[in-house]
Coordinates of C-alpha atoms and ligand atoms in Angstrom, one line a residue:
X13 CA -23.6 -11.7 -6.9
X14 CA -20.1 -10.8 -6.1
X15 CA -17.3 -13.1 -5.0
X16 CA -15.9 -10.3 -2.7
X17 CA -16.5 -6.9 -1.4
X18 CA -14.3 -4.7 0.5
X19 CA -15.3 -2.0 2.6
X20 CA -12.6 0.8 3.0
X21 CA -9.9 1.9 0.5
X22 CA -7.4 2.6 2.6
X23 CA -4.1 0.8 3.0
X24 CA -5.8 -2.2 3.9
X25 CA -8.5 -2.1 1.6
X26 CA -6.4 -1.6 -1.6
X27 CA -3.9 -4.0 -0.8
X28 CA -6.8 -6.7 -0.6
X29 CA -8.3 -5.5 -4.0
X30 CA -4.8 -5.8 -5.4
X31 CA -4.7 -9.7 -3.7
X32 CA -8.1 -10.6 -4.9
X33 CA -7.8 -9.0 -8.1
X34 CA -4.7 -10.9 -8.6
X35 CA -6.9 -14.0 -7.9
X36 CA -9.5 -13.6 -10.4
X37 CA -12.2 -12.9 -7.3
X38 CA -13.4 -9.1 -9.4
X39 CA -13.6 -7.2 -6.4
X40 CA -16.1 -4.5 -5.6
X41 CA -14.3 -1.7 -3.5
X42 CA -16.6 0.4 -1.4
X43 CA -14.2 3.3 0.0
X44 CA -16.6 5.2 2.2
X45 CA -16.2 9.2 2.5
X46 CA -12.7 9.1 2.8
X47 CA -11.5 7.7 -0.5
X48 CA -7.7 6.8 0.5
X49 CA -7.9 6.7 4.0
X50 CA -6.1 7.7 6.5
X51 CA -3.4 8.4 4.2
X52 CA -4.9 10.8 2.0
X53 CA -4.9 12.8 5.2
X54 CA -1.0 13.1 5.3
X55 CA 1.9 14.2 3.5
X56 CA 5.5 12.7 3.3
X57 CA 5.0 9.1 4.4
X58 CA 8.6 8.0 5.2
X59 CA 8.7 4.5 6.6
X60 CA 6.5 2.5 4.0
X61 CA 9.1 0.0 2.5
X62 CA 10.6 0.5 -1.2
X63 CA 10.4 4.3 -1.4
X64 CA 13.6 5.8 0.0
X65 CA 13.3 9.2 -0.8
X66 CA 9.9 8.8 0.8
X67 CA 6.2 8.9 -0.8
X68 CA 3.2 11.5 -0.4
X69 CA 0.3 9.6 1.3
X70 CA -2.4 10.2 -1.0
X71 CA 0.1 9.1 -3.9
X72 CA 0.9 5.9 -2.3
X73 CA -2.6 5.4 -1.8
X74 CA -3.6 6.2 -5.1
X75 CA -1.0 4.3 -6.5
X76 CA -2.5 1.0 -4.5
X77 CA -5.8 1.7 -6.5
X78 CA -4.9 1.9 -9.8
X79 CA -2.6 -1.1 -9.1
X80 CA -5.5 -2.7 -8.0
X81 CA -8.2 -2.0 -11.1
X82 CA -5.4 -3.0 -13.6
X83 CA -5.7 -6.5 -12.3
X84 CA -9.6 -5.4 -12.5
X85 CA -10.6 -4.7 -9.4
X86 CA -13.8 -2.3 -9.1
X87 CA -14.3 1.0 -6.9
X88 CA -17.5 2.5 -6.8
X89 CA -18.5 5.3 -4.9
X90 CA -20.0 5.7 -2.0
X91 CA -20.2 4.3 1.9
X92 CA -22.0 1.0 3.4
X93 CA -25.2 2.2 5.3
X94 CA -26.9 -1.3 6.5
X95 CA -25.5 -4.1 6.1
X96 CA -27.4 -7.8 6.7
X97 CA -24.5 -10.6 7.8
X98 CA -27.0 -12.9 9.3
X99 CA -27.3 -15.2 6.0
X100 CA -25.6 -15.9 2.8
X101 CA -25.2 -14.0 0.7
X102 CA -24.1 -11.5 3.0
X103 CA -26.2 -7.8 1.8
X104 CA -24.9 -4.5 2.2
X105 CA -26.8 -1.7 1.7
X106 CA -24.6 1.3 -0.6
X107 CA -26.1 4.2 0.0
X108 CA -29.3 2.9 -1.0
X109 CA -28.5 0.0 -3.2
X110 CA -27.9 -3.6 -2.1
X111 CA -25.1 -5.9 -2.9
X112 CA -25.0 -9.3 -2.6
X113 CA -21.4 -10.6 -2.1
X114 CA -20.1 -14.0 -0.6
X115 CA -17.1 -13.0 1.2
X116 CA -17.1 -9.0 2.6
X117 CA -13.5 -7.8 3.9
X118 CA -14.0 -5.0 6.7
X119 CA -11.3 -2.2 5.8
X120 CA -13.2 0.5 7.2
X121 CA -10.3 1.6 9.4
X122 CA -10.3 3.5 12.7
X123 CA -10.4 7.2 12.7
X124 CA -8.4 9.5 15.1
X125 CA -10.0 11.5 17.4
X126 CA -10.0 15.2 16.7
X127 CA -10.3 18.1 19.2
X128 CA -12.7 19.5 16.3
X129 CA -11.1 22.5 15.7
X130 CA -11.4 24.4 12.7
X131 CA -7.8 25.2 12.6
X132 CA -6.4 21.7 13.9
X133 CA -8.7 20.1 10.8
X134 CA -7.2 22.7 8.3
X135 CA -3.6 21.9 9.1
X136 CA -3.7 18.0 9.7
X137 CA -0.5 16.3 7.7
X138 CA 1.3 20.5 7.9
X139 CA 2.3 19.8 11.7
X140 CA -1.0 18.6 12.9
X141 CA -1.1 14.4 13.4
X142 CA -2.4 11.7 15.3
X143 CA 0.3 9.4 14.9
X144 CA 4.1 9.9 16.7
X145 CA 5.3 6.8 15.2
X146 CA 4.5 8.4 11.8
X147 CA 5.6 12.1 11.9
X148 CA 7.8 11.8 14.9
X149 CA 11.2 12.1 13.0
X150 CA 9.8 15.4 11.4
X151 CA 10.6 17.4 14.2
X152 CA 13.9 16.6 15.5
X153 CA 15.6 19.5 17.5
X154 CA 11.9 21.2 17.9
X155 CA 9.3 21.8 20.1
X156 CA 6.5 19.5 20.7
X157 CA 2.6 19.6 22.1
X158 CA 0.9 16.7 22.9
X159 CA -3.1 16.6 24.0
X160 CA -5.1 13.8 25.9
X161 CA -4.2 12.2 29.1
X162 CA -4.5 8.8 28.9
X163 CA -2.0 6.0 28.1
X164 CA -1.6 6.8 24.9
X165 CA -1.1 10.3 25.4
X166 CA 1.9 9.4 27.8
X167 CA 3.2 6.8 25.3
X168 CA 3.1 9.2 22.4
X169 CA 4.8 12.1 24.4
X170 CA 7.5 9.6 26.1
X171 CA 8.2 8.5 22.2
X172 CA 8.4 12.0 20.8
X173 CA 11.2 13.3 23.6
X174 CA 13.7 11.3 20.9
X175 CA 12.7 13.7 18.8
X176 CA 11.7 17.0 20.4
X177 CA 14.0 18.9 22.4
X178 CA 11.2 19.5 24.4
X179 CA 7.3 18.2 24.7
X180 CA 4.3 19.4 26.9
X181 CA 1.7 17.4 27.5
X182 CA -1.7 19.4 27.6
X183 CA -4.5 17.6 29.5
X184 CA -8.3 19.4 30.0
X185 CA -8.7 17.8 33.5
X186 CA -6.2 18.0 36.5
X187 CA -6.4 14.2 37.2
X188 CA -4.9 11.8 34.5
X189 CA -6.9 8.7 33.0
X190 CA -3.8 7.5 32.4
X191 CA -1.9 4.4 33.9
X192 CA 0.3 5.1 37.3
X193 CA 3.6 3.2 35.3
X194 CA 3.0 5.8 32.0
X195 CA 2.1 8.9 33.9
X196 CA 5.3 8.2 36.4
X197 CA 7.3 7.4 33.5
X198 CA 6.1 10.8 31.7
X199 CA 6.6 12.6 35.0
X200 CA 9.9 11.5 35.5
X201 CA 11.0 12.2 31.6
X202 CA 12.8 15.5 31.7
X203 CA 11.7 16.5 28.6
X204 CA 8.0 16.5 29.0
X205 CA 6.3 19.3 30.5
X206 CA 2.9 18.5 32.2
X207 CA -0.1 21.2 31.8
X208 CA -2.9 20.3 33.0
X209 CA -6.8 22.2 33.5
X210 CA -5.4 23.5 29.9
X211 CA -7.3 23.3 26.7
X212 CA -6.0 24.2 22.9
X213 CA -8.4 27.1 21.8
X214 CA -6.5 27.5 18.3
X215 CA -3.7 25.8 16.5
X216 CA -1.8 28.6 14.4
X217 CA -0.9 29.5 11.9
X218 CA -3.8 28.3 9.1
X219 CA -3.0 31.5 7.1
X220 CA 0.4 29.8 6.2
X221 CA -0.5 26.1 6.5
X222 CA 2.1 25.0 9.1
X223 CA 1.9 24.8 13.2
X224 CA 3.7 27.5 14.5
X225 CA 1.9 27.7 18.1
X226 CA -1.5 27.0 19.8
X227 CA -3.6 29.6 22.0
X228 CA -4.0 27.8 25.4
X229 CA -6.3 28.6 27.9
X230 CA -6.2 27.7 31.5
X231 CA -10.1 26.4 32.4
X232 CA -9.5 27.2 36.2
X233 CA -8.8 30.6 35.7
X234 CA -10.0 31.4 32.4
X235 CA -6.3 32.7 31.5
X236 CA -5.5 32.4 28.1
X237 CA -2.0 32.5 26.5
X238 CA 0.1 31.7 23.2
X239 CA 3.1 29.3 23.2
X240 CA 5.2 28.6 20.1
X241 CA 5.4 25.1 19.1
X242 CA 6.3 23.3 15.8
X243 CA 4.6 19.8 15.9
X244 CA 1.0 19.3 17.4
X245 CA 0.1 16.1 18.4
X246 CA -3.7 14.8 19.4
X247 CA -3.9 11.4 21.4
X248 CA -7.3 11.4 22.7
X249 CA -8.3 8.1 20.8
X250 CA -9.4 6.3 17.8
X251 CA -13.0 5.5 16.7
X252 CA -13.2 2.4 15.0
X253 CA -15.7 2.2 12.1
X254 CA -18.0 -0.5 13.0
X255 CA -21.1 1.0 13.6
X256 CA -23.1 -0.7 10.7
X257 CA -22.1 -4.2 11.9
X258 CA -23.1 -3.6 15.4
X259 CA -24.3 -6.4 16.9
X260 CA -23.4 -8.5 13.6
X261 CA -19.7 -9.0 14.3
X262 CA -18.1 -9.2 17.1
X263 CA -16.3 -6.1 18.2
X264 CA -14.9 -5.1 21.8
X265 CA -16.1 -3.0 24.3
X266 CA -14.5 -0.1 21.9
X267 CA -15.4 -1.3 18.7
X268 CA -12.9 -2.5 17.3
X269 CA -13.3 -6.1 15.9
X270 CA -12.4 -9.1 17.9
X271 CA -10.4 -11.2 15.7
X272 CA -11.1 -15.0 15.3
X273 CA -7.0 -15.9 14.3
X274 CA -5.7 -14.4 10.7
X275 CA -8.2 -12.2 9.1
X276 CA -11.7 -14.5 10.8
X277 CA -14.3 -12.1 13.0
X278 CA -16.8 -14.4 14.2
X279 CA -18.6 -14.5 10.9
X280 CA -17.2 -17.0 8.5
X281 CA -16.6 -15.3 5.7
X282 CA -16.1 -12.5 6.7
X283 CA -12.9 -10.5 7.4
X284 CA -11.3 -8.1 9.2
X285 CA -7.8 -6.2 7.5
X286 CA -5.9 -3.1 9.1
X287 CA -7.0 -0.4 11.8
X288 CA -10.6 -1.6 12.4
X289 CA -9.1 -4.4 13.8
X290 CA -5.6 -3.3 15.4
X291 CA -5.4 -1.2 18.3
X292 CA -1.9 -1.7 18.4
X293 CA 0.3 -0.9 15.2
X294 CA -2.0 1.4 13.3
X295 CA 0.7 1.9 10.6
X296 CA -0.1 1.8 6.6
X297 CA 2.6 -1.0 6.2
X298 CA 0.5 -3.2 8.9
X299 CA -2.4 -2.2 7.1
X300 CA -1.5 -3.3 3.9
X301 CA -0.1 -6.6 5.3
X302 CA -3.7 -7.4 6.9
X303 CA -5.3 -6.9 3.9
X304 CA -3.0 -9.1 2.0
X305 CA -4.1 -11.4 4.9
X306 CA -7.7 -11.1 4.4
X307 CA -7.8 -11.3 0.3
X308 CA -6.3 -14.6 0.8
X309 CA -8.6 -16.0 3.3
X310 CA -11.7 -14.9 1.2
X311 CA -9.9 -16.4 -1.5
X312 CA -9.6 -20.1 0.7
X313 CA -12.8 -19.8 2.4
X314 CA -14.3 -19.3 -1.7
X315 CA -12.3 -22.5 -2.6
X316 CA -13.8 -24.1 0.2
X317 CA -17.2 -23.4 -0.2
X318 CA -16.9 -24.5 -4.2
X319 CA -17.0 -20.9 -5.4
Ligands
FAD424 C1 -2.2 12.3 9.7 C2 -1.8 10.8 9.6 C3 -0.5 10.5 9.2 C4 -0.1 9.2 9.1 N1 1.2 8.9 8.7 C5 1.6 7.6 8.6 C6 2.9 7.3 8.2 O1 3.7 8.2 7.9 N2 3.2 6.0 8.1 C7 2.4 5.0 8.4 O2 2.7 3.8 8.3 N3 1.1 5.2 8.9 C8 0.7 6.5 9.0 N4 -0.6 6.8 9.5 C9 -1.4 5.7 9.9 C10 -2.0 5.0 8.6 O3 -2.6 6.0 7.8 C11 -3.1 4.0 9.0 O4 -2.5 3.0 9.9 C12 -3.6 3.3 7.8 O5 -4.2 4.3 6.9 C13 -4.7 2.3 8.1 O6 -5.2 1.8 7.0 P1 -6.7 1.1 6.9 O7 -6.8 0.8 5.5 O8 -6.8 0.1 7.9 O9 -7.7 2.3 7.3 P2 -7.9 3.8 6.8 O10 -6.7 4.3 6.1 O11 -8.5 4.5 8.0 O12 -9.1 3.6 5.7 C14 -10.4 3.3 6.0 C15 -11.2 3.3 4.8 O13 -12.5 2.8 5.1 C16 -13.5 3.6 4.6 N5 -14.8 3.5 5.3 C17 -15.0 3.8 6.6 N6 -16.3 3.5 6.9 C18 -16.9 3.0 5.7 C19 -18.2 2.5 5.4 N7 -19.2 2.5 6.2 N8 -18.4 2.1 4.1 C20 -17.4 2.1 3.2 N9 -16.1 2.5 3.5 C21 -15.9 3.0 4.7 C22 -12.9 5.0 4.6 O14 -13.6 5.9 3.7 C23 -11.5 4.7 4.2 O15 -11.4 4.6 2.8 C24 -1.0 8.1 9.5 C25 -2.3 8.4 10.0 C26 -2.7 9.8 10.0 C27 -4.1 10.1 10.5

């Protein structure tokens, strides 16, 4: 039986190993398939507090981990497949063998959405992102792409003309799912470009792992083209990872977990830390914070219980 298990080791999930270690709980870390999370994906990570010349992603990450196990927290490998919430213990299924645990922290994270192209996956964190806020700064003076047409699209591209000296916006559809205030606000920003009917058919330039344009292709007229550009940018969602509580915890129409106040979903004992949860932030520091959050609440809600 284990005091605490955490699903996810991203930002959130190592922080709350490092909190629960600290408190003598022994947590079990599940990390999933992406050992690291979102993180590992990137390189220079520039605004997580107390490194000023900056930190590579999957460093900082790593770092969190082994912080973590010297205060003897344990990772094992593999993802949760099943889990059962509706009594105590809670049970979650890893890849074929079942844990008990009395407190479970959800750090499973939200992933980005990808167009799915070979060449966008290859040169994620070398001018391909999902995040302005992160990689923004990178590309001051230089020329931006953004894809997706909703609200965040328009909020990412409206952010990145501090950056760019110029950003289009490519959108498959002529209509915009986005909201009248952000699309006006996008149209009226000098600096944005609006393509629309347009789809990415290639980022380049795998061969030397950095954007240096996309191959665009109008779907109206089946014209296809090349444009030079030096930051990539895909808003077209996040996918929370929540499919092996559904209908367990309580999630929004999206996915993403309803929080109860602090770290509470609807299941006592159980708890929600980072990007699963926040549709808003999404940044490792905010991660990190939650799971902080969450360690501490399993560690009450064990108190309470007697534990
Ligand atoms: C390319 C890129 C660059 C970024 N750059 C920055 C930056 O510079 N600064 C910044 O602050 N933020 C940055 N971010 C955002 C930041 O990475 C995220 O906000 C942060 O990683 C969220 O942490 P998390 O722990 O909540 O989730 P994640 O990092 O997404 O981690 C989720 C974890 O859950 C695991 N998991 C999922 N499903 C299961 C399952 N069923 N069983 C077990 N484990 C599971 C995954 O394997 C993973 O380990 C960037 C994001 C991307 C994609």
């Amino acid at each position: 039986m284990r005091n605490v298990v955490i699903i996810g080791s991203g930002c959130a999930g190592n922080t709350a190993a490092i909190y629960a270690a600290r408190a003598n709980l022994k947590p079990l870390v599940i990390p999933g398939h992406h050992a690291g999370g979102q993180l590992s994906l990137t390189s220079l990570v520039e605004n997580f507090p107390g490194f000023p010349e900056g930190i590579n992603g999957p460093d900082l990450v790593e770092n969190m981990k082994r912080q973590a196990q010297s205060f003897g927290a344990e990772y094992v490998h593999g993802a949760v497949i099943a889990a059962d919430l509706s009594a105590h213990p809670f049970r979650l299924d890893v890849e074929g063998e079942w844990i008990d645990t009395r407190t479970v922290i959800v750090a499973s994270g939200a992933s980005a959405r990808w167009l799915g192209l070979p060449s966008e996956q290859k040169l994620i964190g070398h001018g391909v992102s999902s995040c302005a806020t992160c990689d923004g700064f990178f590309y001051r003076g230089k020329s931006i792409m953004v894809v997706g047409g909703g609200d965040s699209a328009m909020e990412e591209a409206n952010f990145l003309t501090r950056f760019g000296r110029e950003v289009t916006l490519v959108h498959r559809r002529e209509e915009f799912r986005a909201s009248k205030i952000m699309l006006d606000r996008a149209r009226q920003n000098p600096k944005i470009k609006l393509l629309t009917s347009t789809v990415v058919e290639e980022v380049h330039d795998v061969g030397k792992r950095l954007v240096t344009g996309v191959r665009l292709r109008n779907v109206k007229t089946g014209e296809a083209w090349d444009q030079e550009v030096d930051g990539f940018f895909v808003a077209i969602g996040h996918i929370p990872n929540t499919k092996v509580f559904r209908g367990q915890i309580e999630t929004d129409g999206e996915g993403y977990i309803v929080s109860e106040g602090g770290a509470r979903t609807s299941i006592p004992g159980v708890f929600h830390a980072g990007d699963v949860q926040d549709r808003v932030y999404r940044q490792a520091i905010t991660a990190a914070g939650a799971g902080c959050m969450a360690a501490m609440e399993a560690e009450r809600y064990l108190e309470a219980e007697g534990h």
